[in-house]
Short mmCIF file of C-alpha atoms in Angstrom, two decimals:
data_model
loop_
_atom_site.label_atom_id
_atom_site.label_comp_id
_atom_site.label_asym_id
_atom_site.label_seq_id
_atom_site.Cartn_x
_atom_site.Cartn_y
_atom_site.Cartn_z
CA MET A 1 -82.57 1.92 13.45
CA GLU A 2 -79.77 -0.45 12.41
CA LYS A 3 -77.61 0.83 15.25
CA ILE A 4 -80.43 0.20 17.75
CA LEU A 5 -80.81 -3.36 16.46
CA LYS A 6 -77.06 -4.02 16.71
CA ILE A 7 -76.73 -2.57 20.21
CA SER A 8 -79.87 -4.43 21.35
CA LYS A 9 -78.47 -7.75 20.13
CA ILE A 10 -75.17 -7.22 21.98
CA MET A 11 -76.93 -5.98 25.12
CA LYS A 12 -79.38 -8.89 25.15
CA TYR A 13 -76.63 -11.50 25.11
CA SER A 14 -74.48 -9.54 27.61
CA LEU A 15 -77.40 -9.22 30.02
CA ASN A 16 -78.17 -12.93 29.70
CA THR A 17 -74.58 -13.67 30.76
CA ILE A 18 -74.73 -11.11 33.58
CA ILE A 19 -77.96 -12.62 34.96
CA ILE A 20 -76.44 -16.12 34.98
CA ILE A 21 -73.22 -14.85 36.64
CA LEU A 22 -75.26 -12.92 39.22
CA ILE A 23 -77.39 -15.92 40.17
CA VAL A 24 -74.28 -18.12 40.49
CA ALA A 25 -72.54 -15.38 42.53
CA ILE A 26 -75.50 -15.06 44.92
CA ILE A 27 -75.59 -18.81 45.49
CA LEU A 28 -71.80 -18.97 45.98
CA LEU A 29 -71.81 -16.00 48.35
CA LEU A 30 -74.55 -17.56 50.45
CA VAL A 31 -72.78 -20.92 50.59
CA ILE A 32 -69.43 -19.33 51.46
CA TYR A 33 -70.82 -16.78 53.89
CA ALA A 34 -72.94 -19.31 55.72
CA GLY A 35 -69.77 -21.13 56.79
CA ILE A 36 -67.46 -18.20 57.50
CA THR A 37 -65.78 -18.12 60.88
CA THR A 38 -62.35 -16.73 61.50
CA THR A 39 -61.57 -18.31 64.80
CA ASP A 40 -58.38 -20.13 65.60
CA LYS A 41 -58.68 -23.83 66.30
CA GLY A 42 -55.33 -24.52 67.79
CA ASP A 43 -52.80 -24.22 64.99
CA MET A 44 -55.57 -24.46 62.40
CA LEU A 45 -57.24 -21.43 60.80
CA CYS A 46 -60.76 -21.70 59.56
CA PHE A 47 -61.95 -19.96 56.39
CA GLY A 48 -65.37 -20.83 55.08
CA THR A 49 -65.70 -24.55 55.54
CA GLN A 50 -61.99 -25.25 55.05
CA LEU A 51 -59.41 -25.62 57.78
CA TYR A 52 -55.86 -24.50 57.11
CA SER A 53 -52.74 -25.03 59.10
CA SER A 54 -50.97 -21.75 59.78
CA GLU A 55 -47.82 -23.32 58.31
CA GLN A 56 -49.62 -23.89 55.02
CA LEU A 57 -50.26 -20.19 54.56
CA SER A 58 -47.74 -17.96 52.83
CA ASP A 59 -46.21 -15.01 54.68
CA ILE A 60 -48.48 -12.55 52.89
CA ALA A 61 -51.61 -14.57 53.68
CA HIS A 62 -50.49 -14.82 57.29
CA TYR A 63 -50.00 -11.08 57.40
CA TYR A 64 -53.55 -10.47 56.16
CA VAL A 65 -55.00 -12.96 58.62
CA GLU A 66 -53.26 -11.19 61.49
CA ILE A 67 -54.53 -7.83 60.31
CA MET A 68 -58.05 -9.23 60.06
CA HIS A 69 -57.91 -10.68 63.55
CA SER A 70 -56.59 -7.49 65.06
CA ALA A 71 -59.00 -5.21 63.19
CA ILE A 72 -62.25 -7.13 63.50
CA PRO A 73 -63.17 -8.61 66.85
CA PHE A 74 -64.22 -12.25 66.76
CA GLN A 75 -67.47 -11.33 68.48
CA LEU A 76 -68.42 -9.12 65.53
CA LEU A 77 -68.06 -11.83 62.92
CA THR A 78 -70.22 -14.24 64.86
CA ASP A 79 -72.81 -11.60 65.73
CA PHE A 80 -76.19 -13.04 64.80
CA TRP A 81 -77.61 -9.71 63.69
CA ILE A 82 -74.75 -8.74 61.40
CA LYS A 83 -74.73 -12.20 59.87
CA SER A 84 -78.48 -12.05 59.27
CA ILE A 85 -78.33 -8.53 57.85
CA LEU A 86 -75.50 -9.43 55.46
CA MET A 87 -77.32 -12.58 54.34
CA PHE A 88 -80.43 -10.51 53.74
CA VAL A 89 -78.40 -7.91 51.83
CA ILE A 90 -76.98 -10.59 49.55
CA ILE A 91 -80.40 -12.15 48.88
CA TYR A 92 -82.38 -8.94 48.63
CA LEU A 93 -80.00 -6.77 46.63
CA GLY A 94 -79.08 -9.75 44.46
CA SER A 95 -82.70 -10.47 43.62
CA ILE A 96 -83.40 -6.78 42.91
CA SER A 97 -80.39 -6.67 40.58
CA CYS A 98 -81.66 -9.81 38.83
CA PHE A 99 -85.10 -8.18 38.50
CA ILE A 100 -83.57 -5.03 36.95
CA TYR A 101 -81.35 -6.99 34.55
CA TYR A 102 -84.27 -9.22 33.55
CA HIS A 103 -86.44 -6.25 32.57
CA LEU A 104 -83.46 -4.61 30.83
CA LYS A 105 -83.00 -7.79 28.81
CA LYS A 106 -86.73 -7.85 27.93
CA LEU A 107 -86.51 -4.19 26.88
CA PHE A 108 -83.59 -4.83 24.56
CA SER A 109 -85.23 -7.92 23.08
CA LEU A 110 -88.25 -5.72 22.21
CA TYR A 111 -85.87 -3.17 20.62
CA GLU A 112 -84.32 -6.03 18.69
CA GLN A 113 -87.75 -6.84 17.24
CA GLY A 114 -88.08 -3.22 16.12
CA LEU A 115 -90.67 -2.34 18.78
CA ILE A 116 -89.55 0.95 20.29
CA PHE A 117 -92.51 3.10 21.37
CA THR A 118 -94.81 0.38 22.68
CA ILE A 119 -96.68 0.09 25.99
CA GLN A 120 -94.63 -3.02 26.86
CA ASN A 121 -91.40 -0.98 26.61
CA ILE A 122 -92.85 1.65 28.94
CA LYS A 123 -93.83 -1.06 31.42
CA HIS A 124 -90.29 -2.50 31.43
CA ILE A 125 -88.68 0.95 31.86
CA LYS A 126 -91.04 1.65 34.79
CA TYR A 127 -90.10 -1.66 36.43
CA ILE A 128 -86.40 -0.84 35.99
CA ALA A 129 -86.90 2.62 37.52
CA TRP A 130 -88.80 1.23 40.54
CA GLY A 131 -86.19 -1.53 40.94
CA ILE A 132 -83.38 1.05 41.09
CA LEU A 133 -85.33 3.25 43.55
CA ILE A 134 -86.16 0.28 45.81
CA SER A 135 -82.52 -0.88 45.73
CA ALA A 136 -81.46 2.68 46.69
CA PHE A 137 -83.88 2.61 49.64
CA CYS A 138 -82.66 -0.85 50.69
CA ARG A 139 -79.03 0.23 50.48
CA PHE A 140 -79.83 3.16 52.76
CA ILE A 141 -81.62 0.96 55.31
CA PHE A 142 -78.89 -1.71 55.22
CA THR A 143 -76.06 0.82 55.55
CA ILE A 144 -77.73 2.32 58.62
CA GLY A 145 -78.51 -1.17 60.02
CA ILE A 146 -74.98 -2.47 59.54
CA TRP A 147 -73.52 0.76 60.92
CA PHE A 148 -75.60 0.44 64.11
CA THR A 149 -74.58 -3.21 64.57
CA VAL A 150 -70.89 -2.64 63.82
CA ASN A 151 -70.83 0.50 65.95
CA LYS A 152 -71.39 -1.63 69.05
CA HIS A 153 -67.90 -3.09 68.54
CA ILE A 154 -65.92 -0.58 66.48
CA ASN A 155 -66.45 3.16 66.18
CA ILE A 156 -66.88 3.87 62.49
CA PRO A 157 -67.89 7.36 61.38
CA LEU A 158 -71.02 7.38 59.19
CA SER A 159 -70.95 9.90 56.37
CA ILE A 160 -74.03 11.11 54.48
CA ASN A 161 -72.24 10.19 51.26
CA SER A 162 -72.02 6.52 52.16
CA ALA A 163 -75.44 6.34 53.83
CA ILE A 164 -77.54 7.94 51.07
CA PRO A 165 -77.04 6.33 47.64
CA ILE A 166 -77.51 9.55 45.66
CA ASN A 167 -76.39 8.00 42.38
CA TYR A 168 -79.01 5.27 42.58
CA ILE A 169 -81.77 7.74 43.45
CA LEU A 170 -80.75 9.98 40.53
CA ILE A 171 -80.63 7.09 38.03
CA GLY A 172 -83.99 5.80 39.30
CA VAL A 173 -85.67 9.20 38.95
CA ILE A 174 -84.15 9.67 35.47
CA ALA A 175 -85.37 6.20 34.39
CA TYR A 176 -88.88 6.99 35.70
CA SER A 177 -88.86 10.32 33.82
CA ILE A 178 -87.80 8.49 30.66
CA SER A 179 -90.78 6.13 31.08
CA LEU A 180 -93.12 9.16 31.31
CA VAL A 181 -91.52 10.66 28.17
CA MET A 182 -91.95 7.29 26.44
CA GLU A 183 -95.64 7.33 27.40
CA GLU A 184 -96.03 10.65 25.58
CA ALA A 185 -94.04 9.25 22.64
CA ASN A 186 -96.39 6.26 22.53
CA LYS A 187 -99.41 8.60 22.39
CA LEU A 188 -97.79 10.51 19.50
CA LYS A 189 -96.99 7.25 17.72
CA GLU A 190 -100.60 6.03 18.07
CA GLU A 191 -101.89 9.37 16.77
CA ASN A 192 -99.43 9.25 13.89
CA GLU A 193 -100.70 5.79 12.97
CA MET A 194 -104.22 7.27 12.69
CA VAL A 195 -103.10 9.96 10.25
CA ILE A 196 -104.02 8.86 6.73
CA MET B 1 -116.57 13.46 16.60
CA GLY B 2 -118.06 16.37 14.63
CA ILE B 3 -116.41 15.48 11.34
CA ILE B 4 -118.12 12.74 9.35
CA VAL B 5 -116.34 10.95 6.48
CA ASN B 6 -118.68 10.18 3.62
CA LEU B 7 -116.20 8.11 1.66
CA ASP B 8 -118.53 5.09 1.40
CA VAL B 9 -121.33 7.33 0.08
CA MET B 10 -119.06 8.77 -2.62
CA LEU B 11 -117.77 5.32 -3.53
CA ALA B 12 -121.33 4.09 -3.92
CA LYS B 13 -122.23 7.14 -6.07
CA ARG B 14 -119.25 6.48 -8.36
CA LYS B 15 -119.92 2.73 -8.24
CA ALA B 16 -116.33 2.12 -7.24
CA LYS B 17 -114.86 -0.32 -4.77
CA LEU B 18 -112.51 0.43 -1.91
CA ASN B 19 -109.84 -1.76 -3.47
CA ASP B 20 -110.05 0.17 -6.76
CA LEU B 21 -109.49 3.40 -4.84
CA ALA B 22 -106.58 1.79 -2.99
CA ASP B 23 -104.99 0.62 -6.26
CA ALA B 24 -105.47 4.00 -7.95
CA THR B 25 -104.23 6.18 -5.09
CA GLY B 26 -101.58 3.96 -3.53
CA ILE B 27 -103.22 4.22 -0.09
CA THR B 28 -103.45 0.87 1.66
CA PRO B 29 -106.93 -0.69 2.04
CA GLN B 30 -106.34 -0.81 5.81
CA ASN B 31 -105.81 2.95 5.93
CA LEU B 32 -108.83 3.57 3.73
CA SER B 33 -110.88 1.37 6.04
CA ILE B 34 -109.72 3.45 9.04
CA LEU B 35 -110.76 6.58 7.14
CA LYS B 36 -114.13 5.11 6.14
CA THR B 37 -115.03 4.00 9.66
CA GLY B 38 -114.21 7.44 11.08
CA LYS B 39 -111.34 6.20 13.29
CA ALA B 40 -108.79 8.45 11.56
CA LYS B 41 -107.41 11.35 13.64
CA ALA B 42 -106.23 13.39 10.64
CA VAL B 43 -106.09 13.33 6.86
CA ARG B 44 -103.13 14.62 4.85
CA PHE B 45 -103.87 17.10 2.04
CA SER B 46 -102.01 14.78 -0.35
CA THR B 47 -104.32 11.87 0.58
CA LEU B 48 -107.41 14.05 0.18
CA GLU B 49 -106.12 15.25 -3.20
CA LYS B 50 -105.64 11.67 -4.45
CA ILE B 51 -109.12 10.60 -3.27
CA CYS B 52 -110.77 13.67 -4.82
CA GLU B 53 -108.90 13.08 -8.07
CA PHE B 54 -110.11 9.47 -8.31
CA LEU B 55 -113.70 10.16 -7.24
CA GLU B 56 -113.87 13.44 -9.24
CA CYS B 57 -115.35 15.35 -6.31
CA GLN B 58 -114.63 18.17 -3.85
CA PRO B 59 -113.23 17.65 -0.30
CA GLY B 60 -116.59 18.86 1.00
CA ASP B 61 -118.27 15.88 -0.66
CA ILE B 62 -116.14 13.51 1.43
CA LEU B 63 -115.97 15.44 4.70
CA GLU B 64 -118.97 16.83 6.54
CA TYR B 65 -119.28 18.71 9.82
CA GLU B 66 -122.06 17.86 12.22
CA ASN B 67 -122.64 19.83 15.41
CA ASN B 68 -123.15 17.24 18.16
CA GLN B 69 -123.99 19.82 20.83
CA GLU B 70 -127.14 20.96 18.98
CA GLU B 71 -128.46 17.39 19.01
CA LYS B 72 -128.01 17.20 22.79
#
């Protein structure tokens, strides 16, 4: 029991930090991505909202910029659909991750209080499991969507491995099974409380 | 449930209070209350032994079986 309390305390504070970092990262990504264009404006190069003179860039940076320009057509980066899909991915997957971390934090705070086999715990584990399964489904849809959009410009082979997030599905199913096991454990606990 | 707990009847016969039983046996008054109201799912032999020792009775004096199906 002491070990559970210690781990729960560490996990609770870690998850709090992760949630804050995640929210900040989502906001930053949206702000940065909203302004990304990689077109040349004369001698100036545009990254995000900043304009850089090509002379200002180091040789290595210049090398990467050239690679980027040759590999990804300009048309692709300004494509409305790909921009919208990526924005949606950032918002949707980010919010699902926040949802999962929030319930994980709640779960560990209950463990910290010494509440292990309660209905609230089961509820949080179920939310986590559904969150993981929904994020797996979204990843599948987004991978297919992005592949179709990108495929108009560049031929990229789509593998089953990258399209179907097997790991996420497995973790989600395992988490859901754990919640069902916890339900049985809760019944046993309640029965045990009624044994005099 | 077919099993009826007659703890309150035995306590009344012995003119003892629930708290006295709790003090003598070490069983909490809350648990004894659960037992008395018939909410208990099971009773340990050790608990039954302690109660019988205090009330100077047999387990059959505390527990009774009633067939509910016959009533229906």
